[in-house]
Coordinates of C-alpha atoms (C1' of nucleotides) in Angstrom, one line a residue:
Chain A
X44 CA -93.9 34.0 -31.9
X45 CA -92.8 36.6 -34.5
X46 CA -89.3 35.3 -35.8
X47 CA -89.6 31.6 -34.4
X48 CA -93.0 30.4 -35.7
X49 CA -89.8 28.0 -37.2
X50 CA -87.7 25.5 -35.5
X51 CA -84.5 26.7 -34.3
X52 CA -82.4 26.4 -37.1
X53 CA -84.6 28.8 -40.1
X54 CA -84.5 31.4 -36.8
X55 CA -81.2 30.6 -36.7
X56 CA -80.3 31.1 -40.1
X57 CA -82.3 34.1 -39.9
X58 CA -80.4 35.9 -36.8
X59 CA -77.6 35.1 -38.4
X60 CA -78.6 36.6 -41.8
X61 CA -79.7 39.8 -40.2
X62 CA -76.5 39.8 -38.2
X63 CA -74.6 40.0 -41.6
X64 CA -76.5 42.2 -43.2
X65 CA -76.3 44.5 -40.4
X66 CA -72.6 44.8 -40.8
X67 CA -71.9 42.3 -37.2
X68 CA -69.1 40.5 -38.8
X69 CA -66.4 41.9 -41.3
X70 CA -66.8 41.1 -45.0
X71 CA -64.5 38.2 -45.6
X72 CA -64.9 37.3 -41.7
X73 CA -64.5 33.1 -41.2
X74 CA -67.5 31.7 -39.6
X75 CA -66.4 28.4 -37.7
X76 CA -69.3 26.5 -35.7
X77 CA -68.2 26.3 -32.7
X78 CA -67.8 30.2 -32.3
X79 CA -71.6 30.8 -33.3
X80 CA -73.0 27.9 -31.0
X81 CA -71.5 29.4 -27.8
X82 CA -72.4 33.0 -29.7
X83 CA -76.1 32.0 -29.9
X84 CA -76.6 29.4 -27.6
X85 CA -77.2 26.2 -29.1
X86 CA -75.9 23.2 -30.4
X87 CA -73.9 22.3 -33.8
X88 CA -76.3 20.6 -35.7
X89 CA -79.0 23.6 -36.1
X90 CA -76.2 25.6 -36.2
X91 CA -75.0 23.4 -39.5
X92 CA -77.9 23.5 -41.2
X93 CA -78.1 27.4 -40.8
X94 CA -75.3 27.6 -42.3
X95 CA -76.2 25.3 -45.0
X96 CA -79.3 27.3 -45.5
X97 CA -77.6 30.8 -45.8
X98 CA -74.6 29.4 -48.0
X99 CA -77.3 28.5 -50.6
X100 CA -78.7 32.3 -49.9
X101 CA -75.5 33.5 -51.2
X102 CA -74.8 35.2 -48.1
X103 CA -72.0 33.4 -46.6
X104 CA -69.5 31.1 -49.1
X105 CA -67.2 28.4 -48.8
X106 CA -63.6 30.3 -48.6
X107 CA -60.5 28.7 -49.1
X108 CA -60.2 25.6 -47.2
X109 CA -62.1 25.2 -44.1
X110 CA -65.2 26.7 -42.7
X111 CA -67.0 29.7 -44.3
X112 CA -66.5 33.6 -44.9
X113 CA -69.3 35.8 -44.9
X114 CA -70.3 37.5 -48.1
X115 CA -72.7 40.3 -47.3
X116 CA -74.5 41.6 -49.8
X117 CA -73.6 45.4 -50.5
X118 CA -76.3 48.1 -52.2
X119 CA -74.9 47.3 -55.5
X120 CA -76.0 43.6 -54.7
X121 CA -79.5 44.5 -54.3
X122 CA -80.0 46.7 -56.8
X123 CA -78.9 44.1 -59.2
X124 CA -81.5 41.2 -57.5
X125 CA -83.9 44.3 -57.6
X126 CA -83.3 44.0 -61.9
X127 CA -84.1 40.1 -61.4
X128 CA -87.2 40.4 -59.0
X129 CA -88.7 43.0 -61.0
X130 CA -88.0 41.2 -64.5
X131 CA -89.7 38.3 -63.1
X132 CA -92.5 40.3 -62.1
X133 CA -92.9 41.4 -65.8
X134 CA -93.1 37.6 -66.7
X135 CA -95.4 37.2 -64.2
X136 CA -97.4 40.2 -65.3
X137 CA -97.4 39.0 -69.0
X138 CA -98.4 35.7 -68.7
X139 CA -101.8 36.7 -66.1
X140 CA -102.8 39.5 -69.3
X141 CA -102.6 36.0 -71.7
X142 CA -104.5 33.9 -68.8
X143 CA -107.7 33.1 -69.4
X144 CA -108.9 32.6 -65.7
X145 CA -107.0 36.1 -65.1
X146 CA -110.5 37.5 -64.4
X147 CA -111.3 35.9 -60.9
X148 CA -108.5 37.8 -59.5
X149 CA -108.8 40.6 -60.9
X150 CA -110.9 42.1 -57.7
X151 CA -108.3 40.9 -55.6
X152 CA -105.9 43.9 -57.5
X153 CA -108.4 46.3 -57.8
X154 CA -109.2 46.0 -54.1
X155 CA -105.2 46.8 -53.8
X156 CA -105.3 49.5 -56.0
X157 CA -108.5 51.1 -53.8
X158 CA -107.4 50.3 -50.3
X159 CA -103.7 51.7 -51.5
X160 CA -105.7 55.1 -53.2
X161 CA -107.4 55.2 -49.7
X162 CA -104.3 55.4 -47.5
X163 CA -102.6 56.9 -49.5
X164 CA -105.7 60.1 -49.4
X165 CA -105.5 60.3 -46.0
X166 CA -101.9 62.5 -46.0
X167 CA -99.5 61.0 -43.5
X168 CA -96.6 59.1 -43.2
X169 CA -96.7 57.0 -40.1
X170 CA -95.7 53.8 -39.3
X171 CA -98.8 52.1 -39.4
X172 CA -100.4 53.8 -42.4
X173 CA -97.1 52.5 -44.2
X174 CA -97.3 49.2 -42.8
X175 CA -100.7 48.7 -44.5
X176 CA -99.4 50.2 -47.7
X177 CA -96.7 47.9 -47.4
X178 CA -99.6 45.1 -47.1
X179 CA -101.8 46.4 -50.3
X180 CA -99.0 46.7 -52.1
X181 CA -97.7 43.0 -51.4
X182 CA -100.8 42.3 -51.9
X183 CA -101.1 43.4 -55.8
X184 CA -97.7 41.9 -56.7
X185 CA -98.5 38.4 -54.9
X186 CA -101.5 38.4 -56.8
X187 CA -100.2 39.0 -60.2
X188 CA -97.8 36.3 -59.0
X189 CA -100.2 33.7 -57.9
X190 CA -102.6 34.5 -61.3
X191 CA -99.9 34.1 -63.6
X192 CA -100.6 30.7 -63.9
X193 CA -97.2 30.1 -64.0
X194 CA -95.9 28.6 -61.0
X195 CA -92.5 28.7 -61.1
X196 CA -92.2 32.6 -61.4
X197 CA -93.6 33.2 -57.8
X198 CA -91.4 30.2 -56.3
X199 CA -88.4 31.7 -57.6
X200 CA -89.0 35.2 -56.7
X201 CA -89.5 33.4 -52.9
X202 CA -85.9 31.6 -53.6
X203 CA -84.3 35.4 -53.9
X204 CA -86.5 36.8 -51.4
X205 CA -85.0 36.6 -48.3
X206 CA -82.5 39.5 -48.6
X207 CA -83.4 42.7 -47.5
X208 CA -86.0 44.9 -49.8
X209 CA -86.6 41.4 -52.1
X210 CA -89.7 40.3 -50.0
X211 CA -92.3 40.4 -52.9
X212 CA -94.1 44.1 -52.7
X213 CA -91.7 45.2 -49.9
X214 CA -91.4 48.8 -50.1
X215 CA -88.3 51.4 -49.7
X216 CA -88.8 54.1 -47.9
X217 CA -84.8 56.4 -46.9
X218 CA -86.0 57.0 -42.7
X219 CA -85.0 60.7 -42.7
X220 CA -87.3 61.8 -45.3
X221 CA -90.2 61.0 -43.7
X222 CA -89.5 63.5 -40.9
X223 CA -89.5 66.4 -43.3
X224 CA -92.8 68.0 -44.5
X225 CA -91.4 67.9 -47.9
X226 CA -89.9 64.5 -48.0
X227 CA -93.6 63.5 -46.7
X228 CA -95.0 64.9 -49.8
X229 CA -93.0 63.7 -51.8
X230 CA -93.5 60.2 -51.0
X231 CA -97.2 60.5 -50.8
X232 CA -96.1 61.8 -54.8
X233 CA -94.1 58.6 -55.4
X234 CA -97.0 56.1 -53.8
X235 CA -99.3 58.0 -56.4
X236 CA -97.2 57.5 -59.4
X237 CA -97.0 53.8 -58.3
X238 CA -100.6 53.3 -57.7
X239 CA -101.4 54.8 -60.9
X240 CA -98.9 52.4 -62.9
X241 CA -100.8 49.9 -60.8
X242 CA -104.1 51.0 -62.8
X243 CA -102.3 50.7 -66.1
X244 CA -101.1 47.4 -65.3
X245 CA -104.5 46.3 -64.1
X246 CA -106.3 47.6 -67.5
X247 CA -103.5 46.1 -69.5
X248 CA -104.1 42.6 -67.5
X249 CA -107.8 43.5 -67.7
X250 CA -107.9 44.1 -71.8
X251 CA -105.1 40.7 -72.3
X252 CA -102.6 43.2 -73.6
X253 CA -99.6 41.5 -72.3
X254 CA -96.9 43.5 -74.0
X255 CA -98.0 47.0 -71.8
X256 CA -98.8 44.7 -69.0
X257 CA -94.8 43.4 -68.9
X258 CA -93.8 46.7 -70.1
X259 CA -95.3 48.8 -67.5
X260 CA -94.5 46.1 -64.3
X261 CA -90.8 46.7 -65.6
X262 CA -91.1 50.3 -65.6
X263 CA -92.9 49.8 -62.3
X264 CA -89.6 48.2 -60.8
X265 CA -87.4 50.1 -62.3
X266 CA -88.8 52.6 -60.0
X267 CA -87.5 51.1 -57.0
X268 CA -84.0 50.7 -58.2
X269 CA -83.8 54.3 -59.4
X270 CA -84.9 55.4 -55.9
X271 CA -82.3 53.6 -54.4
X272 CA -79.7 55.1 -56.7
X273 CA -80.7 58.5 -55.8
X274 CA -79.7 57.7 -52.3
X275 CA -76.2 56.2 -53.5
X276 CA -75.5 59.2 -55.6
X277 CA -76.5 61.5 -52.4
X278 CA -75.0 59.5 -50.0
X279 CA -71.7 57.4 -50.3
X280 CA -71.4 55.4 -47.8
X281 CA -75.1 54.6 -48.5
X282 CA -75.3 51.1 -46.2
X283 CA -78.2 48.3 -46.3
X284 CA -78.9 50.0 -42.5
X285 CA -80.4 53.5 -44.0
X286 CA -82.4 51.9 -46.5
X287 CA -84.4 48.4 -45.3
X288 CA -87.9 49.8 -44.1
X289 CA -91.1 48.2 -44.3
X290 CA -89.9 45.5 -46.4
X291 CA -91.5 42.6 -44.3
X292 CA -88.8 42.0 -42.7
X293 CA -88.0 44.1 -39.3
X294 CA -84.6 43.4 -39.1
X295 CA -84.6 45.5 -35.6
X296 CA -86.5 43.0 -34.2
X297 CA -84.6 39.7 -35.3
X298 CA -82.5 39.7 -31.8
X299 CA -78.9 38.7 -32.6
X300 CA -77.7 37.7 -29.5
X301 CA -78.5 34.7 -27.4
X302 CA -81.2 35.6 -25.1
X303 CA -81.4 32.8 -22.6
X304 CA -78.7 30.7 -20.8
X305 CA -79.4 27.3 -19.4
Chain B
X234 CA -65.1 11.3 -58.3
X235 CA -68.0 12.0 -60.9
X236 CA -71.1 12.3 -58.2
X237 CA -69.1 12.3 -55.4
X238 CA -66.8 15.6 -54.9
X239 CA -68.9 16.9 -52.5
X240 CA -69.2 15.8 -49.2
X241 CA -71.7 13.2 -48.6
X242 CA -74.8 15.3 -47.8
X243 CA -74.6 16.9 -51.5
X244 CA -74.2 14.0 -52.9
X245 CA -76.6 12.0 -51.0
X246 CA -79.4 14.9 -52.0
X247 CA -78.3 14.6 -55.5
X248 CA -79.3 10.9 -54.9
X249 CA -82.7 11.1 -53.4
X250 CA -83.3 14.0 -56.6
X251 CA -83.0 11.4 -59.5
X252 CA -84.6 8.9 -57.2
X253 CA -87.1 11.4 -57.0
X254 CA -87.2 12.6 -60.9
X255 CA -87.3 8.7 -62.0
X256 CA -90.0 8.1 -60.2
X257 CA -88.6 5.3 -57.5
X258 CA -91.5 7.1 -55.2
X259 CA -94.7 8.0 -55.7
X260 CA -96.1 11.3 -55.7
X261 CA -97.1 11.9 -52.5
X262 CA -95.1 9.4 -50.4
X263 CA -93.7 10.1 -47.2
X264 CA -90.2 9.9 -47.1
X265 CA -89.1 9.5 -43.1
X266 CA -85.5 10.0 -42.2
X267 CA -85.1 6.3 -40.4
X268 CA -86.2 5.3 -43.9
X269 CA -83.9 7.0 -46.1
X270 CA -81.4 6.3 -43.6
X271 CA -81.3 2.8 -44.2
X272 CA -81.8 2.6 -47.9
X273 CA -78.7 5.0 -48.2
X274 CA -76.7 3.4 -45.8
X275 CA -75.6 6.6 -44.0
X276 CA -76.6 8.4 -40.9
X277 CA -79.4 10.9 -40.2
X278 CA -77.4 14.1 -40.1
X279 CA -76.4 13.8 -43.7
X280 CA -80.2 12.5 -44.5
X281 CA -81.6 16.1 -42.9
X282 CA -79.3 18.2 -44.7
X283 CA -79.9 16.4 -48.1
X284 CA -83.9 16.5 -46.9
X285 CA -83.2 20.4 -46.3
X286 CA -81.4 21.1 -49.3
X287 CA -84.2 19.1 -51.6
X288 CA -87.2 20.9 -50.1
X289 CA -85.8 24.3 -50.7
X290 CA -85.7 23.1 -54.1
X291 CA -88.9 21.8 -54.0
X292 CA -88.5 18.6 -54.9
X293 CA -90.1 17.6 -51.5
X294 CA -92.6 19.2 -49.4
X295 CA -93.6 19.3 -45.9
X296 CA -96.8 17.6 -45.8
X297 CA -99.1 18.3 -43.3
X298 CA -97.7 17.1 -39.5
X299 CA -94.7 15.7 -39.5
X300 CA -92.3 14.5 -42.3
X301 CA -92.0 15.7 -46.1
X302 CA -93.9 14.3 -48.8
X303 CA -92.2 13.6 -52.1
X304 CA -93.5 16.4 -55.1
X305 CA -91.8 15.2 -58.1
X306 CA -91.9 18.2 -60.8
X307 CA -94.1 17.0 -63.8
X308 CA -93.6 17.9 -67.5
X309 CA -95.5 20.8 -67.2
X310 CA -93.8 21.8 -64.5
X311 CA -90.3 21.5 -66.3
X312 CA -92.2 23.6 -69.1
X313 CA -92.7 26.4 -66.6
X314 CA -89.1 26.7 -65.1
X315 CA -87.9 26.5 -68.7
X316 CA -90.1 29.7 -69.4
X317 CA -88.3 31.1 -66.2
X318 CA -85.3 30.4 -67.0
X319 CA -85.7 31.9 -70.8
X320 CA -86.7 35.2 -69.5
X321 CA -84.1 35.2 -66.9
X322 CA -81.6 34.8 -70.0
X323 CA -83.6 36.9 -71.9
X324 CA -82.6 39.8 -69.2
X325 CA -79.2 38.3 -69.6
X326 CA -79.0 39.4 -72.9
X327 CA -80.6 42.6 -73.1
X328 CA -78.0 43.9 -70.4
X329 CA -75.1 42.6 -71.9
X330 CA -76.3 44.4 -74.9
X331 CA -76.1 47.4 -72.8
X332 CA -73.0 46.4 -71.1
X333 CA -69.7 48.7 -71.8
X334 CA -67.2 46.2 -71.5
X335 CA -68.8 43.0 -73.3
X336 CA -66.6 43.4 -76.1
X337 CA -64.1 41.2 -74.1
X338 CA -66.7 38.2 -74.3
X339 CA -67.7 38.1 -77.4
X340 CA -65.3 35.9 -79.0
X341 CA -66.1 33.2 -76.4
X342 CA -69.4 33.7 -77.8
X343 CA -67.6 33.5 -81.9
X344 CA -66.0 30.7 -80.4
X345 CA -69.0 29.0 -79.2
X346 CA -70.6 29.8 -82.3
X347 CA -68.6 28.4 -84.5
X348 CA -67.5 24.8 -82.4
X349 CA -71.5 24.6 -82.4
X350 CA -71.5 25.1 -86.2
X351 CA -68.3 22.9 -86.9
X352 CA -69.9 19.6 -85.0
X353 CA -73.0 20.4 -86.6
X354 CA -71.5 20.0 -90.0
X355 CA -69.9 16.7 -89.2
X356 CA -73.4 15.3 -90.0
X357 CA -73.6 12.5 -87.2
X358 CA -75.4 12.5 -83.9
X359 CA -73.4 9.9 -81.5
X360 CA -73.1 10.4 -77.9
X361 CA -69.5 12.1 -77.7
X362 CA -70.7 14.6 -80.2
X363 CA -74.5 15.2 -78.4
X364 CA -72.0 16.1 -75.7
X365 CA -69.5 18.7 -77.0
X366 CA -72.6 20.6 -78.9
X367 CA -73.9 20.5 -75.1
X368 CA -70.8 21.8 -73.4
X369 CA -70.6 24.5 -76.3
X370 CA -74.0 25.4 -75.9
X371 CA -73.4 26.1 -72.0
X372 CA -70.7 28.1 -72.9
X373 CA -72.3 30.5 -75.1
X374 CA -75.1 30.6 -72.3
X375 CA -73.3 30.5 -69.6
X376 CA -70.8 33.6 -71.0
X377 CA -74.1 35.4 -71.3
X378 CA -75.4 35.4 -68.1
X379 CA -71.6 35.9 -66.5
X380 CA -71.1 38.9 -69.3
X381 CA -74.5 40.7 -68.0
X382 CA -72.9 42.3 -65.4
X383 CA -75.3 41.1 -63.3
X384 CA -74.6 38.5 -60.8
X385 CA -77.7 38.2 -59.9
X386 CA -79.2 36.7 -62.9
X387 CA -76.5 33.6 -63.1
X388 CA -77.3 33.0 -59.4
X389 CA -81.0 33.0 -59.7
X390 CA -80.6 31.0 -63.1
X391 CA -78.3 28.8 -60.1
X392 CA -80.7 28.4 -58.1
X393 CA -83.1 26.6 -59.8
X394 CA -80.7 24.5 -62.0
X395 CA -80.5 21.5 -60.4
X396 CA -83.9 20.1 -62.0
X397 CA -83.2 18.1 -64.8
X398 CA -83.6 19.5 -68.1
X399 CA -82.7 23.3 -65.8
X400 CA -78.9 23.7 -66.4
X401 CA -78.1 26.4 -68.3
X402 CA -77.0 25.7 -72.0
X403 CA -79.1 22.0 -71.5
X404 CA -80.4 20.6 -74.5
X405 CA -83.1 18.2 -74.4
X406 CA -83.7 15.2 -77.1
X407 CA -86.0 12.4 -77.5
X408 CA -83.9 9.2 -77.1
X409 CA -86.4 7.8 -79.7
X410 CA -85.7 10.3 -82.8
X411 CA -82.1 9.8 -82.8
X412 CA -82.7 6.3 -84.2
X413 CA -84.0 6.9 -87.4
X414 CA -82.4 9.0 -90.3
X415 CA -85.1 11.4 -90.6
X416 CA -85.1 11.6 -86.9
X417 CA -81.6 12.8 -87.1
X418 CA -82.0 15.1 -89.9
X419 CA -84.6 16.8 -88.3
X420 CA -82.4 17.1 -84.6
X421 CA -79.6 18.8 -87.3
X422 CA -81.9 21.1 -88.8
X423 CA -83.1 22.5 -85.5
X424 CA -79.4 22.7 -84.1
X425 CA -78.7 24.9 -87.1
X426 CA -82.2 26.7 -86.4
X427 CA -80.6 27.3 -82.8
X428 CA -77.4 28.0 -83.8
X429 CA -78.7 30.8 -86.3
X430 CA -80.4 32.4 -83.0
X431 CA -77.2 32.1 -81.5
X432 CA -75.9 34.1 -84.1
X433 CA -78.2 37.1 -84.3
X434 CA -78.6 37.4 -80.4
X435 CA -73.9 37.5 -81.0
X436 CA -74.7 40.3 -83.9
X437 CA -77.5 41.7 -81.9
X438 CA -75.1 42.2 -78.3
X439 CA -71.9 42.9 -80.4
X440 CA -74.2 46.3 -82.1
X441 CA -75.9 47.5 -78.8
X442 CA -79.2 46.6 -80.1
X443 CA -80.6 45.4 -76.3
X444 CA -84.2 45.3 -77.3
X445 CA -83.8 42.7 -80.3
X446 CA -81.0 40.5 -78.0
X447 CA -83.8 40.1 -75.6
X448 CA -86.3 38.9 -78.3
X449 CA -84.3 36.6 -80.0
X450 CA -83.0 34.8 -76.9
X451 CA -86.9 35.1 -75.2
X452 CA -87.7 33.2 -79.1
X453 CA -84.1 31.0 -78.5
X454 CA -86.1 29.8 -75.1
X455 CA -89.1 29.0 -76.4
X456 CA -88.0 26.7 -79.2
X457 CA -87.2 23.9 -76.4
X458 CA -90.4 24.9 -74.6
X459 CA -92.0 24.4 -78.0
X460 CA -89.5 21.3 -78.7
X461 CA -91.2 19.5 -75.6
X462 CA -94.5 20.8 -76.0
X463 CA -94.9 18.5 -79.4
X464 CA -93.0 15.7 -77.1
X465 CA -96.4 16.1 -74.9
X466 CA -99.2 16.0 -77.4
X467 CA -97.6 12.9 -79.0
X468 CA -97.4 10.9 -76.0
X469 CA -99.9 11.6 -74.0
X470 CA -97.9 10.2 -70.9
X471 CA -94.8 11.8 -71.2
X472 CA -91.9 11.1 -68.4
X473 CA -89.5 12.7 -67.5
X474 CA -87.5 10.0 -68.1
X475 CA -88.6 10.3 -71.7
X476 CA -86.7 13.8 -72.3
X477 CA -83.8 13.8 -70.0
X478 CA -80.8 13.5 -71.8
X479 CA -77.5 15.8 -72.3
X480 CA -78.6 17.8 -69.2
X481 CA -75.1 18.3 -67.9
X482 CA -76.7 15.9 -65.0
X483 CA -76.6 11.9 -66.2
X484 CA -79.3 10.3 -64.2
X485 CA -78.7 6.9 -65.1
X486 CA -74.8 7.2 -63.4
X487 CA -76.4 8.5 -60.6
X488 CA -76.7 5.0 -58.2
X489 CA -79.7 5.0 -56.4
X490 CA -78.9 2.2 -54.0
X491 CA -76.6 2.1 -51.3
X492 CA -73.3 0.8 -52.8
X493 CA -70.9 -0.4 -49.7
X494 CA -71.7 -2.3 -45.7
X495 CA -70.3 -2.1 -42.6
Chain C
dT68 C1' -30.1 29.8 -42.2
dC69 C1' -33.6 27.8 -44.7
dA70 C1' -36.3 24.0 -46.0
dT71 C1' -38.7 20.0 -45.0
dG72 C1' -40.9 16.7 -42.3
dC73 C1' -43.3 15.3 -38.3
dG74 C1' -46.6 15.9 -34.6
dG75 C1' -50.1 18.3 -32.3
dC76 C1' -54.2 21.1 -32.6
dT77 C1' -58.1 23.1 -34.7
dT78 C1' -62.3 22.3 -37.1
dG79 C1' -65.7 20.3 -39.9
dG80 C1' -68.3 16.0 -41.1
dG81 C1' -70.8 11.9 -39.6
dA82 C1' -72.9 8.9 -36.1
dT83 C1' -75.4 8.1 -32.1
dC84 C1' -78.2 9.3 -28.2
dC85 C1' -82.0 11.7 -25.9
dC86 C1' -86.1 14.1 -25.7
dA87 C1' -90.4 16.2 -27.1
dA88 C1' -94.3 16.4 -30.0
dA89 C1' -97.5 14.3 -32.9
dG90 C1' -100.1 10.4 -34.5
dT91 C1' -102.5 6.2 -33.4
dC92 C1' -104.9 2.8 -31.2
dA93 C1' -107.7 1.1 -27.8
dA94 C1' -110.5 1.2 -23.8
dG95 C1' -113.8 3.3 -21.1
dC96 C1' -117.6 6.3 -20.6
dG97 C1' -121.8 8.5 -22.2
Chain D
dC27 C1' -122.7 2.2 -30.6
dG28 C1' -120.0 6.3 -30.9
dC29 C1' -117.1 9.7 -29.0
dT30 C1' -113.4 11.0 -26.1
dT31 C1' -109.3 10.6 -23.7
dG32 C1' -105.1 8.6 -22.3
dA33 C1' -101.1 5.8 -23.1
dC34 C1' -97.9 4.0 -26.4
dT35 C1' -95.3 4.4 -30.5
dT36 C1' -93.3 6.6 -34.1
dT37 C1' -90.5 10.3 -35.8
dG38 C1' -88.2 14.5 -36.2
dG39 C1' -85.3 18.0 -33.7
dG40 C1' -81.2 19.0 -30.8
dA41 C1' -77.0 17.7 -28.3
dT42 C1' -73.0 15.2 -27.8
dC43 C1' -69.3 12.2 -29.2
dC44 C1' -65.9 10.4 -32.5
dC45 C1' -63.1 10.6 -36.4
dA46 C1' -60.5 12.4 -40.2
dA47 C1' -58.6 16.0 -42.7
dG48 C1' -56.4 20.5 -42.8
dC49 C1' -53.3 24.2 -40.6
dC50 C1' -49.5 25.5 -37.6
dG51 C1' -45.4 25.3 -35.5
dC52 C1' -41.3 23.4 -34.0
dA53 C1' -37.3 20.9 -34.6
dT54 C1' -33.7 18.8 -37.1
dG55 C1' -30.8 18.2 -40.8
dA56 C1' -28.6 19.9 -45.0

DNA sequence: TCATGCGGCTTGGGATCCCAAAGTCAAGCG
DNA sequence: CGCTTGACTTTGGGATCCCAAGCCGCATGA
């Protein structure tokens, strides 16, 4: 009941999603309907609107004439929607420091904040640990989304959010530096400096000094994206694969191919 | 071949939206596909994919069981997207500022720039000129946010465009002031007020300055925020219908009813 | 030999049919 | 008299069928 709480076709769209982004087809690679409806089992109509679904994503395009090519989104991509997410988040941050019902929520982030200081005190890396920072931290940034006042900036953070890493407050973690007692360490560093630019931007909310409060949310996502870039400059061939953990979105368990016949 | 290029799904979504925008249903309503089917005149595959497509963009909502319930955007809600879509520009500039190779856009932008500056000076406010100040104002936007080097920001900007009053480089006017002189003088004074933001945000990209780009287009944004905002406080029941006009999207050539039988 | 036109084949779009789930109404029981 | 339960009806989801519009290939003529 994980990945098909849905009907078929938004599990569709997602199998098919995760196929792409896990490299399953060749960029440029025609989709035609028929070949995923025998590939996953079902009929043409969910299978259209799936396709409808992820065209709009910006994952698969119209090429040429007929049918549709898959266009999966590189590191490059993401880095870029990274920039938009966290620009957003600055609006978002801005307007809840100049909201003047900004102070029922504010427990909400400083129970974040506290629970995220917690984990993070309690020195390891493991998977569930991470999955609860992972929780604080969307936590936080769905909060400062919500309180903004401002509708619209949390609906179209949602519209981007699909793609791997762009789930509000999902978290980017490279796999092989957990297993290292340094690489531990210094991601308990990283989740430090994040938490504490998640105190500044709670004051600045707190106080109504929106200018720090954007300022700091941007320097807060920028984080992310510089992260990321350490890993491209490190590794060249750096794919989607090696970074998306604990973003929300367990790709490993979206199952690509059809599982039942009959 | 105005409305219609697309196949009939597109189209047929594109009908329901200004049904939707002028208020043919009321807030609230369930729309069922047997319904829409027969007002349209077309089958139900077309009706689910336009009924897919519309409550992505939130136009419609799934209301409790079974069905969607129509959630036509309000004036305030225009008033929040427009912020959105501001600071999304606003980003637009700032990294075109810092863009290498933007000198290869900037004359578009001149170009722009001066067309905008040209029709202004022709002193006279009829239709076919509203329109080519329009068209030039998308351009100089629209060059922007392709010249960011960001694709991410057009397509988010995209994805949310298709609400009236959304597309980028739209510019909204009361049908009202456009009758009277003074009404018309005033519109000309603030296309030359935008039009002298459109020139500092040119200087502003063409020296490298990103942070003072980014203000002056934020400022750009908020003059049509501010623009309706008055709109609102004069009339305290202010439509949609009210503001929409040289949108890029013509409601009133968009037919509601089914045209054609059998 | 090359170009052009015709015909078949592939493929996507729309319509219709079937089924399952949810909502509703009414009747019976407490 | 009210609550509950079961049957009917409405409606949305999925499958299948039909049609039209592109591609491909072959053949024929220049």
């Amino acid at each position: 009941m994980n990945a098909s709480m849905d009907s078929i076709d938004t599990d569709l769209a997602a199998r098919i999603r995760a196929a792409i982004i896990q490299g399953k087809f060749h960029e440029g690679e025609r989709l035609s309907e028929a070949q995923l409806c025998d590939l996953f089992g079902v009929s043409r109509t969910p299978v259209r609107l799936a396709l409808r679904l992820l065209e709009r994503e910006g994952v698969i395009r119209r090429g040429g004439g007929r049918g549709y090519q898959v266009h999966s989104p590189t590191v490059a991509d993401i880095l870029q929607a990274v920039q938009v997410r966290g620009h957003l988040e600055s609006l978002a941050a801005r307007l809840m420091a100049m909201s003047p019902g900004r102070h029922n929520q504010l427990p909400n982030l400083a129970a974040a904040i506290d629970e995220i200081e917690r984990l993070i005190g309690l020195g390891v890396m493991d998977d569930a640990t991470l999955r609860q920072l992972q929780q604080q931290n969307a936590n936080f940034h769905k909060t400062i989304l919500d309180g903004c006042g401002n509708d619209f900036v949390g609906f179209t953070c949602n519209q981007i959010s699909h793609l791997p890493m762009l789930e509000v407050g999902s978290m980017v973690f490279d796999r092989q530096v957990l297993s290292s007692p340094q690489g531990v360490e210094r991601s308990l560093f990283r989740l430090r400096f994040g938490n504490a630019q998640h105190k500044v931007i709670y004051e600045a909310i707190q106080k109504g000094d929106a200018v720090r409060a954007e300022g700091v949310m941007r320097e807060h996502s920028n984080t992310m994206v510089e992260y990321i870039e350490v890993f491209e400059k490190r590794n060249e061939a750096l794919t989607l694969s090696d970074l998306i953990s604990y973003s929300g979105i367990d790709l490993a368990q979206v199952q690509t191919a059809a599982p039942l016949s009959g």
